[in-house]
Tab-separated table of C-alpha atoms and ligand atoms in Angstrom:
chain	number	residue	atom	x	y	z
A	151	UNK	CA	-0.028	0.009	-0.002
A	152	UNK	CA	1.524	3.402	-0.968
A	153	UNK	CA	1.874	5.772	1.993
A	154	UNK	CA	2.669	9.489	1.648
A	155	UNK	CA	3.395	10.505	5.228
A	156	UNK	CA	4.876	7.399	6.740
A	157	UNK	CA	7.535	4.843	5.789
A	158	UNK	CA	7.422	1.127	6.564
A	159	UNK	CA	10.145	-1.510	6.590
A	160	UNK	CA	11.140	-4.821	8.108
A	161	UNK	CA	14.474	-4.017	9.796
A	162	UNK	CA	14.920	-7.493	11.266
A	163	UNK	CA	13.186	-10.870	10.825
A	164	UNK	CA	9.779	-10.757	12.453
A	165	UNK	CA	9.909	-6.987	13.105
A	166	UNK	CA	7.700	-4.454	11.310
A	167	UNK	CA	8.624	-0.793	11.593
A	168	UNK	CA	6.383	2.163	10.797
A	169	UNK	CA	8.022	5.630	10.757
A	170	UNK	CA	6.207	8.978	10.938
A	171	UNK	CA	7.730	10.962	8.081
A	172	UNK	CA	6.431	14.491	7.965
A	173	UNK	CA	9.657	16.380	8.958
A	174	UNK	CA	8.504	19.826	7.815
A	175	UNK	CA	5.846	19.774	10.537
A	176	UNK	CA	7.837	17.866	13.197
A	177	UNK	CA	5.546	14.838	12.453
A	178	UNK	CA	2.412	16.709	13.604
A	179	UNK	CA	-0.441	14.295	13.494
A	180	UNK	CA	-3.178	15.190	11.012
A	181	UNK	CA	-5.997	12.965	9.771
A	182	UNK	CA	-3.927	11.520	6.919
A	183	UNK	CA	-0.806	10.577	8.879
A	184	UNK	CA	-2.809	8.970	11.721
A	185	UNK	CA	-4.901	7.021	9.198
A	186	UNK	CA	-1.711	5.803	7.463
A	187	UNK	CA	-0.188	4.791	10.791
A	188	UNK	CA	-3.267	2.821	11.784
A	189	UNK	CA	-3.372	1.179	8.326
A	190	UNK	CA	0.265	0.163	8.657
A	191	UNK	CA	-0.131	-1.178	12.196
A	192	UNK	CA	-3.177	-3.215	11.126
A	193	UNK	CA	-1.241	-4.553	8.107
A	194	UNK	CA	1.632	-5.681	10.322
A	195	UNK	CA	-0.923	-7.171	12.790
A	196	UNK	CA	-2.363	-9.272	9.951
A	197	UNK	CA	1.087	-10.322	8.608
A	198	UNK	CA	2.034	-13.791	9.910
A	199	UNK	CA	5.725	-13.066	9.327
A	200	UNK	CA	5.638	-10.222	11.894
A	201	UNK	CA	5.833	-10.806	15.631
A	202	UNK	CA	6.463	-7.303	16.970
A	203	UNK	CA	5.956	-3.754	15.719
A	204	UNK	CA	7.971	-0.580	16.179
A	205	UNK	CA	6.528	2.875	15.853
A	206	UNK	CA	9.109	5.624	15.425
A	207	UNK	CA	9.652	9.109	14.086
A	208	UNK	CA	12.884	11.054	13.484
A	209	UNK	CA	15.708	11.794	15.863
A	210	UNK	CA	14.394	15.383	16.094
A	211	UNK	CA	10.717	14.585	16.681
A	212	UNK	CA	8.651	11.542	17.334
A	213	UNK	CA	5.699	13.882	16.938
A	214	UNK	CA	5.014	17.439	18.165
A	215	UNK	CA	1.346	16.737	18.718
A	216	UNK	CA	-1.909	16.810	16.834
A	217	UNK	CA	-1.846	19.166	13.861
A	218	UNK	CA	-2.723	22.566	15.278
A	219	UNK	CA	-3.131	24.030	11.779
A	220	UNK	CA	-5.766	21.404	10.989
A	221	UNK	CA	-7.557	22.063	14.281
A	222	UNK	CA	-7.340	25.875	14.144
A	223	UNK	CA	-10.514	26.382	12.121
A	224	UNK	CA	-12.384	23.359	13.426
A	225	UNK	CA	-15.201	23.689	15.954
A	226	UNK	CA	-16.528	21.090	18.401
A	227	UNK	CA	-18.910	19.548	15.902
A	228	UNK	CA	-16.159	19.334	13.304
A	229	UNK	CA	-13.854	17.582	15.786
A	230	UNK	CA	-16.629	15.124	16.682
A	231	UNK	CA	-17.073	14.252	12.968
A	232	UNK	CA	-13.344	13.816	12.394
A	233	UNK	CA	-11.682	10.598	13.462
A	234	UNK	CA	-8.204	12.011	13.996
A	235	UNK	CA	-8.194	11.849	17.732
A	236	UNK	CA	-10.243	8.660	17.839
A	237	UNK	CA	-7.407	6.215	18.006
A	238	UNK	CA	-9.428	3.096	19.001
A	239	UNK	CA	-8.089	1.292	15.911
A	240	UNK	CA	-4.667	1.358	17.532
A	241	UNK	CA	-5.994	-0.197	20.737
A	242	UNK	CA	-7.222	-3.185	18.739
A	243	UNK	CA	-3.741	-4.148	17.424
A	244	UNK	CA	-3.022	-7.477	19.046
A	245	UNK	CA	0.759	-7.595	18.506
A	246	UNK	CA	3.041	-5.636	20.833
A	247	UNK	CA	4.009	-2.153	19.642
A	248	UNK	CA	7.264	-0.539	20.836
A	249	UNK	CA	7.469	3.220	20.555
A	250	UNK	CA	11.065	4.273	19.732
A	251	UNK	CA	11.042	7.965	20.421
A	252	UNK	CA	13.446	10.910	20.233
A	253	UNK	CA	13.201	14.669	20.360
A	254	UNK	CA	9.724	16.140	20.722
A	255	UNK	CA	7.150	13.735	22.115
A	256	UNK	CA	4.352	16.224	22.736
A	257	UNK	CA	0.588	16.284	22.939
A	258	UNK	CA	-0.867	13.695	20.628
A	259	UNK	CA	2.716	12.439	20.087
A	260	UNK	CA	3.043	11.585	23.800
A	261	UNK	CA	-0.478	10.117	23.740
A	262	UNK	CA	0.406	7.937	20.751
A	263	UNK	CA	3.607	6.726	22.418
A	264	UNK	CA	1.601	5.920	25.591
A	265	UNK	CA	-0.734	3.782	23.478
A	266	UNK	CA	2.238	1.570	22.624
A	267	UNK	CA	3.191	-1.273	24.941
A	268	UNK	CA	6.787	-0.307	25.656
A	269	UNK	CA	8.681	2.949	25.120
A	270	UNK	CA	12.401	3.111	24.332
A	271	UNK	CA	13.574	6.762	24.361
A	272	UNK	CA	16.652	8.562	23.172
A	273	UNK	CA	18.487	10.785	25.647
A	274	UNK	CA	17.068	13.807	23.780
A	275	UNK	CA	13.423	12.903	24.142
A	276	UNK	CA	11.182	15.472	25.758
A	277	UNK	CA	7.728	14.338	26.879
A	278	UNK	CA	4.900	16.820	27.378
A	279	UNK	CA	1.203	17.569	27.136
A	280	UNK	CA	1.320	21.330	26.330
A	281	UNK	CA	-2.297	21.598	25.084
A	282	UNK	CA	-3.167	24.147	27.792
A	283	UNK	CA	-0.804	26.580	26.008
A	284	UNK	CA	-3.161	26.591	22.989
A	285	UNK	CA	-6.366	26.789	25.078
A	286	UNK	CA	-7.389	23.129	24.952
A	287	UNK	CA	-6.760	19.931	26.905
A	288	UNK	CA	-5.258	16.543	25.833
A	289	UNK	CA	-7.822	14.727	23.744
A	290	UNK	CA	-6.301	11.367	22.781
A	291	UNK	CA	-5.925	9.897	26.255
A	292	UNK	CA	-3.317	12.149	27.924
A	293	UNK	CA	-5.265	12.961	31.078
A	294	UNK	CA	-5.963	9.286	31.656
A	295	UNK	CA	-2.863	7.405	30.448
A	296	UNK	CA	-0.244	9.864	31.698
A	297	UNK	CA	-1.884	9.929	35.145
A	298	UNK	CA	-1.959	6.163	35.266
A	299	UNK	CA	1.671	5.959	34.134
A	300	UNK	CA	3.319	8.652	36.307
A	301	UNK	CA	0.740	9.414	39.052
A	302	UNK	CA	-1.382	12.462	39.723
A	303	UNK	CA	1.345	14.814	41.019
A	304	UNK	CA	3.641	14.554	38.001
A	305	UNK	CA	0.656	14.419	35.541
A	306	UNK	CA	-0.757	17.660	36.963
A	307	UNK	CA	2.621	19.340	36.730
A	308	UNK	CA	3.078	18.241	33.115
A	309	UNK	CA	-0.442	19.221	32.004
A	310	UNK	CA	-1.256	22.269	34.116
A	311	UNK	CA	2.314	23.579	34.222
A	312	UNK	CA	3.049	22.648	30.642
A	313	UNK	CA	6.341	21.196	31.826
A	314	UNK	CA	8.202	18.712	29.601
A	315	UNK	CA	9.833	15.674	31.205
A	316	UNK	CA	13.326	14.736	30.101
A	317	UNK	CA	13.900	11.188	29.019
A	318	UNK	CA	15.481	10.311	32.371
A	319	UNK	CA	12.666	11.994	34.317
A	320	UNK	CA	10.142	10.049	32.183
A	321	UNK	CA	12.004	6.816	32.933
A	322	UNK	CA	12.152	7.529	36.688
A	323	UNK	CA	8.435	8.349	36.684
A	324	UNK	CA	7.601	4.986	35.026
A	325	UNK	CA	6.594	6.268	31.595
A	326	UNK	CA	9.599	4.928	29.714
A	327	UNK	CA	11.210	1.461	29.732
A	328	UNK	CA	14.730	2.595	28.997
A	329	UNK	CA	16.824	5.452	27.668
A	330	UNK	CA	19.639	5.128	25.177
A	331	UNK	CA	21.936	7.487	23.245
A	332	UNK	CA	20.286	9.027	20.195
A	333	UNK	CA	22.700	7.071	17.992
A	334	UNK	CA	21.510	3.691	19.322
A	335	UNK	CA	17.941	3.983	20.646
A	336	UNK	CA	16.361	2.653	17.454
A	337	UNK	CA	18.770	-0.275	17.245
A	338	UNK	CA	18.041	-1.138	20.832
A	339	UNK	CA	14.332	-0.982	20.122
A	340	UNK	CA	14.874	-3.335	17.130
A	341	UNK	CA	16.826	-5.728	19.317
A	342	UNK	CA	14.012	-5.761	21.887
A	343	UNK	CA	11.465	-6.243	19.113
A	344	UNK	CA	13.451	-9.132	17.650
A	345	UNK	CA	13.532	-10.830	21.067
A	346	UNK	CA	9.744	-10.472	21.448
A	347	UNK	CA	9.189	-11.588	17.838
A	348	UNK	CA	10.932	-14.922	18.629
A	349	UNK	CA	8.468	-15.652	21.491
A	350	UNK	CA	5.395	-17.861	21.062
A	351	UNK	CA	2.939	-15.391	19.534
A	352	UNK	CA	-0.275	-16.576	21.107
A	353	UNK	CA	1.241	-16.176	24.598
A	354	UNK	CA	2.622	-12.741	23.558
A	355	UNK	CA	-0.868	-11.668	22.488
A	356	UNK	CA	-2.509	-13.034	25.648
A	357	UNK	CA	0.008	-11.209	27.878
A	358	UNK	CA	-0.450	-7.887	26.088
A	359	UNK	CA	-4.216	-8.286	26.296
A	360	UNK	CA	-4.233	-9.125	30.036
A	361	UNK	CA	-1.695	-6.430	31.059
A	362	UNK	CA	-3.735	-3.787	29.248
A	363	UNK	CA	-6.848	-4.999	31.092
A	364	UNK	CA	-5.061	-4.265	34.385
A	365	UNK	CA	-5.383	-0.556	33.507
A	366	UNK	CA	-9.151	-0.840	33.382
A	367	UNK	CA	-10.389	-3.582	35.713
A	368	UNK	CA	-10.536	-3.894	39.543
A	369	UNK	CA	-8.090	-6.532	40.838
A	370	UNK	CA	-10.601	-9.411	41.249
A	371	UNK	CA	-12.015	-8.962	37.769
A	372	UNK	CA	-8.493	-8.631	36.395
A	373	UNK	CA	-7.405	-11.854	38.039
A	374	UNK	CA	-10.465	-13.624	36.555
A	375	UNK	CA	-9.577	-12.193	33.148
A	376	UNK	CA	-5.954	-13.367	33.504
A	377	UNK	CA	-7.078	-16.850	34.476
A	378	UNK	CA	-9.112	-17.185	31.313
A	379	UNK	CA	-6.129	-16.142	29.173
A	380	UNK	CA	-3.954	-18.532	31.187
A	381	UNK	CA	-6.314	-21.456	30.462
A	382	UNK	CA	-6.434	-20.394	26.781
A	383	UNK	CA	-2.637	-20.656	26.623
A	384	UNK	CA	-2.995	-24.321	27.682
A	385	UNK	CA	-5.000	-24.918	24.503
A	386	UNK	CA	-2.012	-24.023	22.290
A	387	UNK	CA	0.439	-26.335	20.544
A	388	UNK	CA	3.205	-23.990	21.797
A	389	UNK	CA	2.316	-24.843	25.412
A	390	UNK	CA	2.900	-28.537	24.663
A	391	UNK	CA	6.091	-27.702	22.723
A	392	UNK	CA	7.426	-25.287	25.391
A	393	UNK	CA	6.903	-27.702	28.278
A	394	UNK	CA	8.144	-30.738	26.349
A	395	UNK	CA	11.285	-28.840	25.209
A	396	UNK	CA	11.952	-27.853	28.832
A	397	UNK	CA	11.686	-31.488	30.011
A	398	UNK	CA	13.866	-32.689	27.097
A	399	UNK	CA	16.383	-29.912	27.736
A	400	UNK	CA	16.236	-28.494	24.184
A	401	UNK	CA	15.212	-25.226	22.553
A	402	UNK	CA	11.515	-25.000	21.699
A	403	UNK	CA	10.379	-24.795	18.073
A	404	UNK	CA	7.431	-22.442	18.195
A	405	UNK	CA	4.483	-22.901	15.818
A	406	UNK	CA	2.637	-19.772	16.950
A	407	UNK	CA	-0.470	-21.896	17.344
B	557	CAA	N1	0.862	21.198	14.541
B	557	CAA	C1	1.140	21.750	13.323
B	557	CAA	N2	2.376	22.158	12.960
B	557	CAA	C2	3.347	22.051	13.883
B	557	CAA	C3	3.158	21.454	15.116
B	557	CAA	C4	1.820	21.014	15.435
B	557	CAA	N3	1.532	20.458	16.636
B	557	CAA	N4	4.300	21.449	15.807
B	557	CAA	C5	5.230	22.020	14.979
B	557	CAA	N5	4.662	22.381	13.810
B	557	CAA	C6	5.268	22.972	12.654
B	557	CAA	C7	5.523	24.450	12.876
B	557	CAA	O1	4.325	25.182	12.607
B	557	CAA	C8	6.600	24.723	11.899
B	557	CAA	O2	6.061	24.820	10.610
B	557	CAA	P1	6.406	26.141	9.709
B	557	CAA	O3	7.861	26.082	9.460
B	557	CAA	O4	5.595	25.896	8.432
B	557	CAA	O5	5.975	27.313	10.476
B	557	CAA	C9	7.454	23.420	11.935
B	557	CAA	O6	6.574	22.455	12.467
B	557	CAA	C10	8.650	23.533	12.875
B	557	CAA	O7	8.186	23.967	14.128
B	557	CAA	P2	8.855	25.188	14.941
B	557	CAA	O8	9.385	26.182	13.988
B	557	CAA	O9	7.841	25.642	15.934
B	557	CAA	O10	10.049	24.396	15.632
B	557	CAA	P3	10.748	24.775	17.011
B	557	CAA	O11	11.964	23.925	17.081
B	557	CAA	O12	11.002	26.258	17.101
B	557	CAA	O13	9.749	24.406	18.151
B	557	CAA	C11	8.132	22.956	19.258
B	557	CAA	C12	9.401	23.039	18.356
B	557	CAA	C13	8.463	23.483	20.700
B	557	CAA	C14	7.752	21.457	19.327
B	557	CAA	C15	7.030	23.830	18.641
B	557	CAA	O14	6.894	23.476	17.257
B	557	CAA	C16	5.693	23.603	19.297
B	557	CAA	O15	5.427	24.129	20.366
B	557	CAA	N6	4.761	22.812	18.654
B	557	CAA	C17	3.414	22.616	19.168
B	557	CAA	C18	3.413	21.663	20.351
B	557	CAA	C19	1.984	21.464	20.846
B	557	CAA	O16	1.333	22.371	21.333
B	557	CAA	N7	1.492	20.234	20.755
B	557	CAA	C20	0.170	19.882	21.196
B	557	CAA	C21	-0.806	19.904	19.996
B	557	CAA	S1	-2.524	19.713	20.480
B	557	CAA	C22	-2.716	18.089	20.682
B	557	CAA	O17	-1.837	17.255	20.528
B	557	CAA	C23	-4.112	17.655	21.100
B	557	CAA	C24	-4.287	16.242	21.458
B	557	CAA	O18	-4.216	15.863	22.562
B	557	CAA	C25	-4.585	15.214	20.418
């Protein structure tokens, strides 16, 4: 499928990479670029050769937020009719998505990174939700996901005070998995993705699904949900292979079934 605002590649076996590529606007997220990203993520999700997905931007900007120029002349009814901050398509991707981010990770850019399952950041990454500076509030999950990730105190400071977190602050606060030099963060994300892509894929999908449910469910309902996914894993050929390989002291040969 031809894309105009993103690039896609397979940088390692089993790894699909989608790159925001709108440098003149610091990868600001308009309707077209978000649609292309969701199309690419869904295509990788359907592709049996892919086990893990990376979403990245440039070293200068993962994304500087939703496109303010697109929103400037849009009223509430226009926003309701436009799907560019309805990112539910991304939530339905079953394979893990790693955000590999650098430079500006602002507004909708921060919200898109937080919709990924892991975040690898370059030392230059700056995370923020500066919507208050343009008279609005975060609208693609920032008030909810940032608060869950870093707690109320830091979330309030970021959103009310329009204060950006450095990569190390974001890691300390629990938003980011790890921080690497700008020269290597993408390679490190690819290594992590390769490792995940080698895992039995049904178990990978069931873990992603259950961990994400932990954000939404009370503990007892979450434990019930986990148990159902656990039992489902016992219905896979990879469960038999994994346990047999352990007993026979050999490496498992995953069938992803
Ligand atoms: N939307 C549209 N265009 C943007 C943009 C955005 N969010 N961010 C940057 N750009 C454009 C600029 O307009 C500029 O284009 P022109 O050369 O045509 O004028 C180009 O990208 C480069 O930007 P700057 O010249 O501003 O670069 P800088 O290095 O001086 O500053 C910056 C970088 C601090 C990130 C600054 O661009 C900025 O503040 N951007 C806006 C950040 C923001 O407010 N994001 C939140 C958006 S609202 C949102 O995301 C809502 C939501 O929750 C979904």
